[in-house]
PDB file of C-alpha atoms in Angstrom:
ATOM      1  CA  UNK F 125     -15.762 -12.202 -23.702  1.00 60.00           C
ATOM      2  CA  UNK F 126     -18.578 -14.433 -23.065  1.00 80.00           C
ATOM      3  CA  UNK F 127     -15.583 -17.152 -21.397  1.00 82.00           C
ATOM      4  CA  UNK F 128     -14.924 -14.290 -19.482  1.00 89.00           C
ATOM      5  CA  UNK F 129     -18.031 -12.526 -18.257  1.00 85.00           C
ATOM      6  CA  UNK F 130     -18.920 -16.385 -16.577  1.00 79.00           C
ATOM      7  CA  UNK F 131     -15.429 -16.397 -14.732  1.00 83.00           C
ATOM      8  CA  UNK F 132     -16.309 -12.716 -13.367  1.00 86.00           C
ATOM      9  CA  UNK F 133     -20.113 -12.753 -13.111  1.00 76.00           C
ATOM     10  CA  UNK F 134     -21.510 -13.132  -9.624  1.00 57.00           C
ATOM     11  CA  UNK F 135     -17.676 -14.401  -8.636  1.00 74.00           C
ATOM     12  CA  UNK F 136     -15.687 -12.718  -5.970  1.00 92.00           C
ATOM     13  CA  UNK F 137     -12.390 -12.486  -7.338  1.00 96.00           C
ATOM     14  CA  UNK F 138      -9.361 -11.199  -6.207  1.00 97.00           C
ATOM     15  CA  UNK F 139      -6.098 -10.283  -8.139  1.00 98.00           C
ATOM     16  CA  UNK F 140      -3.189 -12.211  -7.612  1.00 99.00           C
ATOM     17  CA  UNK F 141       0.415 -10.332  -7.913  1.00 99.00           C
ATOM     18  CA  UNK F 142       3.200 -12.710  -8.018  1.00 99.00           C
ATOM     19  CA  UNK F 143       6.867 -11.510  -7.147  1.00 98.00           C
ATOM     20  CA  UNK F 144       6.809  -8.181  -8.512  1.00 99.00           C
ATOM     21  CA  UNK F 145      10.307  -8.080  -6.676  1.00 98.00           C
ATOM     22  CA  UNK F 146      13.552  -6.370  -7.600  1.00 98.00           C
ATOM     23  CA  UNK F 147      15.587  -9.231  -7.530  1.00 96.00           C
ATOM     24  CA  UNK F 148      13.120 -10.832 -10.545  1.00 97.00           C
ATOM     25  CA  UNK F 149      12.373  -7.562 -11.956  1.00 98.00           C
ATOM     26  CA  UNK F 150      14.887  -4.553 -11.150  1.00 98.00           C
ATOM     27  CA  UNK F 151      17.974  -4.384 -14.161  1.00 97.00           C
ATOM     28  CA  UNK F 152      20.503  -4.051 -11.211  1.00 96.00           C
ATOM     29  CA  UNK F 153      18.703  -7.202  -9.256  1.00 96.00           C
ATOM     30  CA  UNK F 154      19.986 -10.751  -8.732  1.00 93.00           C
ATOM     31  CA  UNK F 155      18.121 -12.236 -12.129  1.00 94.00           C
ATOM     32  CA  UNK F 156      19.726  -9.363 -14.392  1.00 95.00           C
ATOM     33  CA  UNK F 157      23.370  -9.272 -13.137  1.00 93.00           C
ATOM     34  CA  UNK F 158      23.039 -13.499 -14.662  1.00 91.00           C
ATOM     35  CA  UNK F 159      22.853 -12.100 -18.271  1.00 95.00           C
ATOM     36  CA  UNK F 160      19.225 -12.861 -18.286  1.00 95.00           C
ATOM     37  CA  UNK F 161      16.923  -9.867 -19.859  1.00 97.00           C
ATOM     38  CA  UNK F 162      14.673  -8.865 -17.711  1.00 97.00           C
ATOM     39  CA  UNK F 163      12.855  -5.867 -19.580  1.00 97.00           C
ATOM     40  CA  UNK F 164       9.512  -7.508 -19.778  1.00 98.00           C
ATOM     41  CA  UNK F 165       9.034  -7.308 -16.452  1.00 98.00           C
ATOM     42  CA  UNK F 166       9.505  -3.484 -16.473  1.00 97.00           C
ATOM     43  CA  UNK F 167       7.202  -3.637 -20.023  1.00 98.00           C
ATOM     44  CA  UNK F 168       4.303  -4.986 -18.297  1.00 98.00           C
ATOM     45  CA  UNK F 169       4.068  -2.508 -15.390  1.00 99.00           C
ATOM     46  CA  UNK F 170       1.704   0.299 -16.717  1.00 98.00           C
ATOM     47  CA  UNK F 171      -1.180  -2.804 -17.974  1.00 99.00           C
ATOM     48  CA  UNK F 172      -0.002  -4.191 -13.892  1.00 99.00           C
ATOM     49  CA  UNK F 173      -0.803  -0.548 -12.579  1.00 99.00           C
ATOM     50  CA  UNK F 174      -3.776  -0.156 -14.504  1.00 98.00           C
ATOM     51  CA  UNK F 175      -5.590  -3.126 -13.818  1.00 98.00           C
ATOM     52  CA  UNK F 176      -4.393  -2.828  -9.690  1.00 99.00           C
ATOM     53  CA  UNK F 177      -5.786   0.949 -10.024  1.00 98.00           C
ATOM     54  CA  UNK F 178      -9.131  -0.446 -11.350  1.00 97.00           C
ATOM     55  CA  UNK F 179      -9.213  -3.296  -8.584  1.00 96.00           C
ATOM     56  CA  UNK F 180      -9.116  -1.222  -5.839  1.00 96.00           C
ATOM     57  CA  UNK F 181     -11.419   1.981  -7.425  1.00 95.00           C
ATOM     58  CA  UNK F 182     -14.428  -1.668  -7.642  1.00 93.00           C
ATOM     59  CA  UNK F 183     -13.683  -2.951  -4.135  1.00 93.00           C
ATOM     60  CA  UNK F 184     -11.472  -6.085  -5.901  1.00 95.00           C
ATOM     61  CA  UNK F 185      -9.113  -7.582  -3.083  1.00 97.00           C
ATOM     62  CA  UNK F 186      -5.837  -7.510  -3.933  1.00 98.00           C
ATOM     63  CA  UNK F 187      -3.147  -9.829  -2.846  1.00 99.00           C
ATOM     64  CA  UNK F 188       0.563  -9.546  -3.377  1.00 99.00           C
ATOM     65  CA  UNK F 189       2.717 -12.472  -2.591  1.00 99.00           C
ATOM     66  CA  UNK F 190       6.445 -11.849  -2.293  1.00 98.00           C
ATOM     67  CA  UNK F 191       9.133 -14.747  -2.169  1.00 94.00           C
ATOM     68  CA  UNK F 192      11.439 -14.564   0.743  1.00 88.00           C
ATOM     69  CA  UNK F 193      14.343 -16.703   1.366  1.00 87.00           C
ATOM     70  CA  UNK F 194      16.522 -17.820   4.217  1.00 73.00           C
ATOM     71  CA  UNK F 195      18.125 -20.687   5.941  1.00 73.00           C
ATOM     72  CA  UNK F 196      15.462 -21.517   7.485  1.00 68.00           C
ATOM     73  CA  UNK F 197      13.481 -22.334   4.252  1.00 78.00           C
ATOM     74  CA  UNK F 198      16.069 -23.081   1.798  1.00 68.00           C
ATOM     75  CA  UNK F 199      15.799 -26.951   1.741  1.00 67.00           C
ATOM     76  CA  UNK F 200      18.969 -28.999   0.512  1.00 68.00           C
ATOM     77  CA  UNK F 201      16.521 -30.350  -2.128  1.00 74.00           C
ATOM     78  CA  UNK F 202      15.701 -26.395  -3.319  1.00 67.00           C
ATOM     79  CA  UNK F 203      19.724 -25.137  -3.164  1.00 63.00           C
ATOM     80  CA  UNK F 204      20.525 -28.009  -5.727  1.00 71.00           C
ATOM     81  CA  UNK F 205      19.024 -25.884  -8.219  1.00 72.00           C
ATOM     82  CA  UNK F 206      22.435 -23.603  -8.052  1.00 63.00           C
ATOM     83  CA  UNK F 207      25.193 -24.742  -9.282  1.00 66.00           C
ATOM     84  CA  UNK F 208      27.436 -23.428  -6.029  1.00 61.00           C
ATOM     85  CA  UNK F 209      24.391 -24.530  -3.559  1.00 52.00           C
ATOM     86  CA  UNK F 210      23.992 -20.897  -2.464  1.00 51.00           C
ATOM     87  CA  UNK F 211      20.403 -18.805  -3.041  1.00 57.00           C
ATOM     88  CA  UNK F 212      21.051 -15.501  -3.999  1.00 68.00           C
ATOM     89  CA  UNK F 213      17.382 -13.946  -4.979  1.00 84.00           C
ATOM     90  CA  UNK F 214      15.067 -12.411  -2.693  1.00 89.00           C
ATOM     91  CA  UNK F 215      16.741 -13.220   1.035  1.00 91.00           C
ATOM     92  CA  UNK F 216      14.515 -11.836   3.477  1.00 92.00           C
ATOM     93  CA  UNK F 217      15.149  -7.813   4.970  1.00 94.00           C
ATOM     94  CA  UNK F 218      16.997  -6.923   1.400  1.00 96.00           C
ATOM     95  CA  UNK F 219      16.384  -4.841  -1.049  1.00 97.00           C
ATOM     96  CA  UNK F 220      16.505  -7.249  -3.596  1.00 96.00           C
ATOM     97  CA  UNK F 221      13.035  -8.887  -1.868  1.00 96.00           C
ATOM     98  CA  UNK F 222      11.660  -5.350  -1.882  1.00 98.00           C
ATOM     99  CA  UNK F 223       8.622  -4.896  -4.384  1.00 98.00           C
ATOM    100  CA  UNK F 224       9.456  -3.662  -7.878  1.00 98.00           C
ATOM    101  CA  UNK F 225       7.733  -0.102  -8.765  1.00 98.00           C
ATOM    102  CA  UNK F 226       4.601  -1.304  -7.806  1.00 98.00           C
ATOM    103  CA  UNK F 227       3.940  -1.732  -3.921  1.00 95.00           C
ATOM    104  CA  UNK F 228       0.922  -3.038  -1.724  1.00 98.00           C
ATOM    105  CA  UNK F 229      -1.357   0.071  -0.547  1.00 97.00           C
ATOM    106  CA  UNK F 230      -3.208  -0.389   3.299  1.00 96.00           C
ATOM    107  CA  UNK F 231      -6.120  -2.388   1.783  1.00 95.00           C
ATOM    108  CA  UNK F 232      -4.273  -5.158   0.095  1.00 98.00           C
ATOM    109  CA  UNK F 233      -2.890  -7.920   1.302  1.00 98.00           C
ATOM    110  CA  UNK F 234       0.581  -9.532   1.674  1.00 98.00           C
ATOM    111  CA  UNK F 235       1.397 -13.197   1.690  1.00 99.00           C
ATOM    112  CA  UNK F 236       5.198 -14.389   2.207  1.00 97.00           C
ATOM    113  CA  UNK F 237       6.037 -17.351   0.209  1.00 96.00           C
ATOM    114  CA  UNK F 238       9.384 -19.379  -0.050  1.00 94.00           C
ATOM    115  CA  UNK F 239       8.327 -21.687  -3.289  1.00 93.00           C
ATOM    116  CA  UNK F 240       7.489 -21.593  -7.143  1.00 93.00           C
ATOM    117  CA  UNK F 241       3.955 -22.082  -5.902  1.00 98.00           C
ATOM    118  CA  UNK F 242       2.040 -19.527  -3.412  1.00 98.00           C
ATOM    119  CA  UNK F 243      -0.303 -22.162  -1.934  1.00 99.00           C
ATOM    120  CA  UNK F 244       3.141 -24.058  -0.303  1.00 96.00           C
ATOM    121  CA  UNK F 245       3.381 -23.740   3.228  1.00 94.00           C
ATOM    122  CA  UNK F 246       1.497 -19.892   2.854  1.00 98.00           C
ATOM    123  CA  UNK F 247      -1.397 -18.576   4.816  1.00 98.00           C
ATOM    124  CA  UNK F 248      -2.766 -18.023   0.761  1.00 99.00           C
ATOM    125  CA  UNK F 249      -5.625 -20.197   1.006  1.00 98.00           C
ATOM    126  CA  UNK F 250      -6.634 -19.166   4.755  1.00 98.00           C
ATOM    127  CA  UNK F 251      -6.498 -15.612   2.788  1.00 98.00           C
ATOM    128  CA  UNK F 252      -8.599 -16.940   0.237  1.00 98.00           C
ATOM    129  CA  UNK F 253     -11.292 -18.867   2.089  1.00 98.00           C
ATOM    130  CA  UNK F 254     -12.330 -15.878   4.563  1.00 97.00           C
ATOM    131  CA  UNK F 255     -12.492 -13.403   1.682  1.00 96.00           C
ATOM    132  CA  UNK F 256     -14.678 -15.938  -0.339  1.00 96.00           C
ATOM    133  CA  UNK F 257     -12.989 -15.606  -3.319  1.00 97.00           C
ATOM    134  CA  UNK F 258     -13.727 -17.816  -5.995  1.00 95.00           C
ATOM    135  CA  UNK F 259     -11.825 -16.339  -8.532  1.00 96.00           C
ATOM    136  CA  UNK F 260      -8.198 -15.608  -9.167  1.00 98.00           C
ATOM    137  CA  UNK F 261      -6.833 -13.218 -11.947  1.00 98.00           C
ATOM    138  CA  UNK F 262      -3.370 -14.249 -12.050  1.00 99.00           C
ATOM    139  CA  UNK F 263      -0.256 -11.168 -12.492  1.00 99.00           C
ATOM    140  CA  UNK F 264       3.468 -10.559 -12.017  1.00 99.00           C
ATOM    141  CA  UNK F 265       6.096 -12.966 -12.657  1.00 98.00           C
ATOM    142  CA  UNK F 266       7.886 -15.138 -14.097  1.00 97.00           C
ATOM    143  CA  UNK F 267       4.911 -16.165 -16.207  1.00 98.00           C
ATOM    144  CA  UNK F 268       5.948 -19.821 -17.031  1.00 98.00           C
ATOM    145  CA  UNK F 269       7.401 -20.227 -13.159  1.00 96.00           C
ATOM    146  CA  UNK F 270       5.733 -19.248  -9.813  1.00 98.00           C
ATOM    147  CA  UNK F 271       2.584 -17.596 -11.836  1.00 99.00           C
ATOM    148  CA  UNK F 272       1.445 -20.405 -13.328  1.00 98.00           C
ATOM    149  CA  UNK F 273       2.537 -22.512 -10.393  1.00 98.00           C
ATOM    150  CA  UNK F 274       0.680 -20.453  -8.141  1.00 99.00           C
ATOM    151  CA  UNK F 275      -2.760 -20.717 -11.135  1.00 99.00           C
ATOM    152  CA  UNK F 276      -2.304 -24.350 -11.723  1.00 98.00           C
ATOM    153  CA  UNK F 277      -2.198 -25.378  -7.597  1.00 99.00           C
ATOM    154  CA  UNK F 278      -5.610 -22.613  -7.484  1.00 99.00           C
ATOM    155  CA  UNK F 279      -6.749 -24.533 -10.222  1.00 98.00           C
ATOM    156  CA  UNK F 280      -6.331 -27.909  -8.860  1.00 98.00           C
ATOM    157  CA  UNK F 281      -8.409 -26.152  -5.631  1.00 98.00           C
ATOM    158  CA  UNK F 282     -11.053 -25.274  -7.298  1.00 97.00           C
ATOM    159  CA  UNK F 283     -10.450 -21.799  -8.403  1.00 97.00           C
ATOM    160  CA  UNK F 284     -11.246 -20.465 -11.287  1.00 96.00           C
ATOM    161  CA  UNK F 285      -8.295 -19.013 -13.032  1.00 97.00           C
ATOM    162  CA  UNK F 286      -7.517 -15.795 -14.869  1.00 98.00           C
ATOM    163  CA  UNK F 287      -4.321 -15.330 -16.587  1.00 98.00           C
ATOM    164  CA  UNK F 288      -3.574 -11.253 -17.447  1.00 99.00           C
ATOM    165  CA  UNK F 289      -1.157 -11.754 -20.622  1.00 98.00           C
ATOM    166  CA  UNK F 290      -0.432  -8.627 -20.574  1.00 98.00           C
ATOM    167  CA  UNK F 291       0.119  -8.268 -16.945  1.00 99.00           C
ATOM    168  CA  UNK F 292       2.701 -11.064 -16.516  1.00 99.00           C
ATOM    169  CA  UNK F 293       6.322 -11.612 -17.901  1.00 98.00           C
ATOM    170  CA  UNK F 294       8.772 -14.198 -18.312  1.00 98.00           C
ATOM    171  CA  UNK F 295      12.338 -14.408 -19.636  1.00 97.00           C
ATOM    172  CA  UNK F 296      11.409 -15.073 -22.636  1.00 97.00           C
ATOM    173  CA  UNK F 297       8.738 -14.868 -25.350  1.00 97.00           C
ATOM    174  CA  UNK F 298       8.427 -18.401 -25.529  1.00 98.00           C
ATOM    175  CA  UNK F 299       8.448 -19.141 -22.192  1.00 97.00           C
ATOM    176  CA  UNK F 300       5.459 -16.734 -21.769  1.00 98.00           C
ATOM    177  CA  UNK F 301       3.293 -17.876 -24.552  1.00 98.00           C
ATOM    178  CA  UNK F 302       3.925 -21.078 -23.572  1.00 98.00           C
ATOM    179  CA  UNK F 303       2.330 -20.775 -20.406  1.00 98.00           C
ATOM    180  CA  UNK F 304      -0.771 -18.360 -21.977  1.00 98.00           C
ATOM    181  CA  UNK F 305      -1.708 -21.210 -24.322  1.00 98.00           C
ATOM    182  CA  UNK F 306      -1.246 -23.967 -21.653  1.00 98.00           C
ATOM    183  CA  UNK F 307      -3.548 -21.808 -19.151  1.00 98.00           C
ATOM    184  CA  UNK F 308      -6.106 -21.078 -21.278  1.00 97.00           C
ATOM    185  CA  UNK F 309      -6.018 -24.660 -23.110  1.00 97.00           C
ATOM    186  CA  UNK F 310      -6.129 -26.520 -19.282  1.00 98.00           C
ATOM    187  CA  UNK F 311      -5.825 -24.393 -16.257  1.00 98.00           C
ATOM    188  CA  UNK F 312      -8.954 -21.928 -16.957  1.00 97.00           C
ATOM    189  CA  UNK F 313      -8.272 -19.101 -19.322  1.00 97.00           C
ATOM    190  CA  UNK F 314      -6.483 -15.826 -20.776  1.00 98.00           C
ATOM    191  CA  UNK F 315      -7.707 -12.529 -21.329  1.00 97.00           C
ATOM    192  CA  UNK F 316      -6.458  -8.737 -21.681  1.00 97.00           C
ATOM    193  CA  UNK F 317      -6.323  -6.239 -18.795  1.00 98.00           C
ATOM    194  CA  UNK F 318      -8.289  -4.314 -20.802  1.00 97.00           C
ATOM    195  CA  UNK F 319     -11.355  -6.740 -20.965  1.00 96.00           C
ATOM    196  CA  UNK F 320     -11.385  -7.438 -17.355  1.00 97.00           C
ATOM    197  CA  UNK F 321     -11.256  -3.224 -16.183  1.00 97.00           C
ATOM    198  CA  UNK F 322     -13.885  -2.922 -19.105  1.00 95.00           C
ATOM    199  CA  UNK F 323     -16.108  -5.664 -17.465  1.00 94.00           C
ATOM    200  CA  UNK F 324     -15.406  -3.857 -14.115  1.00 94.00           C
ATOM    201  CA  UNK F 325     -16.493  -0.361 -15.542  1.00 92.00           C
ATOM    202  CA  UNK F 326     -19.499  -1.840 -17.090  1.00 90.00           C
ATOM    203  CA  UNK F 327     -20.908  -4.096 -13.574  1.00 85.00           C
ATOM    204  CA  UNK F 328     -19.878  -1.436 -11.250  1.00 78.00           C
ATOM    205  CA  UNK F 329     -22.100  -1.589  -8.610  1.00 68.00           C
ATOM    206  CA  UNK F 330     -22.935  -5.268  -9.501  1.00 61.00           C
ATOM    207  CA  UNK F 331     -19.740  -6.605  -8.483  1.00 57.00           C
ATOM    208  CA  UNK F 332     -19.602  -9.193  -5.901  1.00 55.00           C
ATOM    209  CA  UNK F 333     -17.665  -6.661  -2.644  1.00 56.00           C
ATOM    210  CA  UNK F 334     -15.395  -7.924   0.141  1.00 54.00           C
ATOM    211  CA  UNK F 335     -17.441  -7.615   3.454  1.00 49.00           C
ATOM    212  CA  UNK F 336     -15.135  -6.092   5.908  1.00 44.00           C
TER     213      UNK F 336
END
């Protein structure tokens, strides 16, 4: 806790939510009707909701990027990753780019992204920069993909970095404890949704607040 109390103390953070899309995340979206499982993404949701719930009650910014794709953005180099050279996940006006169960409120924010990473070509760090943030806590999915893309480019800027294990998913068990260890081991650290609404609950009225 102590790890963590230094990343939050006298920090203005902000909670990232990373492509909390149906395509990624619905059973009936694009990722699903490959074979892949997908039911993590629908496991994490309530510790998601929680901690989003908790952000907004302390004055915590909240930023939600969703992945949109179209011809305009879908270089040769990133259709060579399909075998038929044709992107079928997230194209831009469809439901399958729509957010997944949970879904930006007035107050937060949305950034539009077309890579792994949210800092590529993105008004992120403009975002990021006027708020003053100093501190990202790191949600959504797929864990081992654009999440930790997205924490290790914010870590390479000078971010501190908060992974929520239990507020991301992958494919795979693996792939997601992979990326926990790796984050915590290199990229800044991992902790509970739990510990960081506790912290919250405990500082309100301490807690670093956007100026608007």
């Amino acid at each position: 806790m102590d790890k963590l109390n230094q990343r939050l103390e006298q920090k203005n953070a902000a909670v990232i939510v990373v492509d909390v899309q149906n395509d990624y995340c619905h059973p009936k979206g694009a990722i699903a009707k490959t074979g892949i499982d997908v039911s993590a993404a629908g496991e994490m949701i309530p510790d998601l909701q929680a901690l989003l719930d908790a952000a907004r009650e302390h004055g915590i910014p909240v930023i939600f990027l969703q992945t949109n794709h179209e011809k305009a953005t879908d270089s040769e180099v990133w259709l060579s990753r399909f075998e038929d050279g044709v992107n079928p996940i997230c194209h831009t006006g469809s439901w399958g780019a729509e957010f997944f169960v949970v879904s930006p409120k007035e107050t937060d924010i949305i950034v539009k992204k077309h890579r792994y990473s949210g800092f590529i070509h993105t008004r992120l760090e403009t975002v990021l920069q006027t708020l003053k943030i100093e501190t990202l806590i790191m949600t959504g999915v797929s864990t081992n993909l654009c999440v930790e893309s997205t924490a290790r480019d914010g870590f390479m800027r000078d971010y501190h970095i908060i992974l929520m294990k239990d507020a991301c998913a992958a494919f795979s068990q693996e792939e997601h404890d992979m990326t926990v260890k790796t984050v915590d081991a290199y990229f800044g650290m991992a902790a509970s949704t739990n510990d960081v609404i506790d912290y919250w609950k405990q500082h309100a009225g301490r807690i670093p607040q956007l100026q608007t």
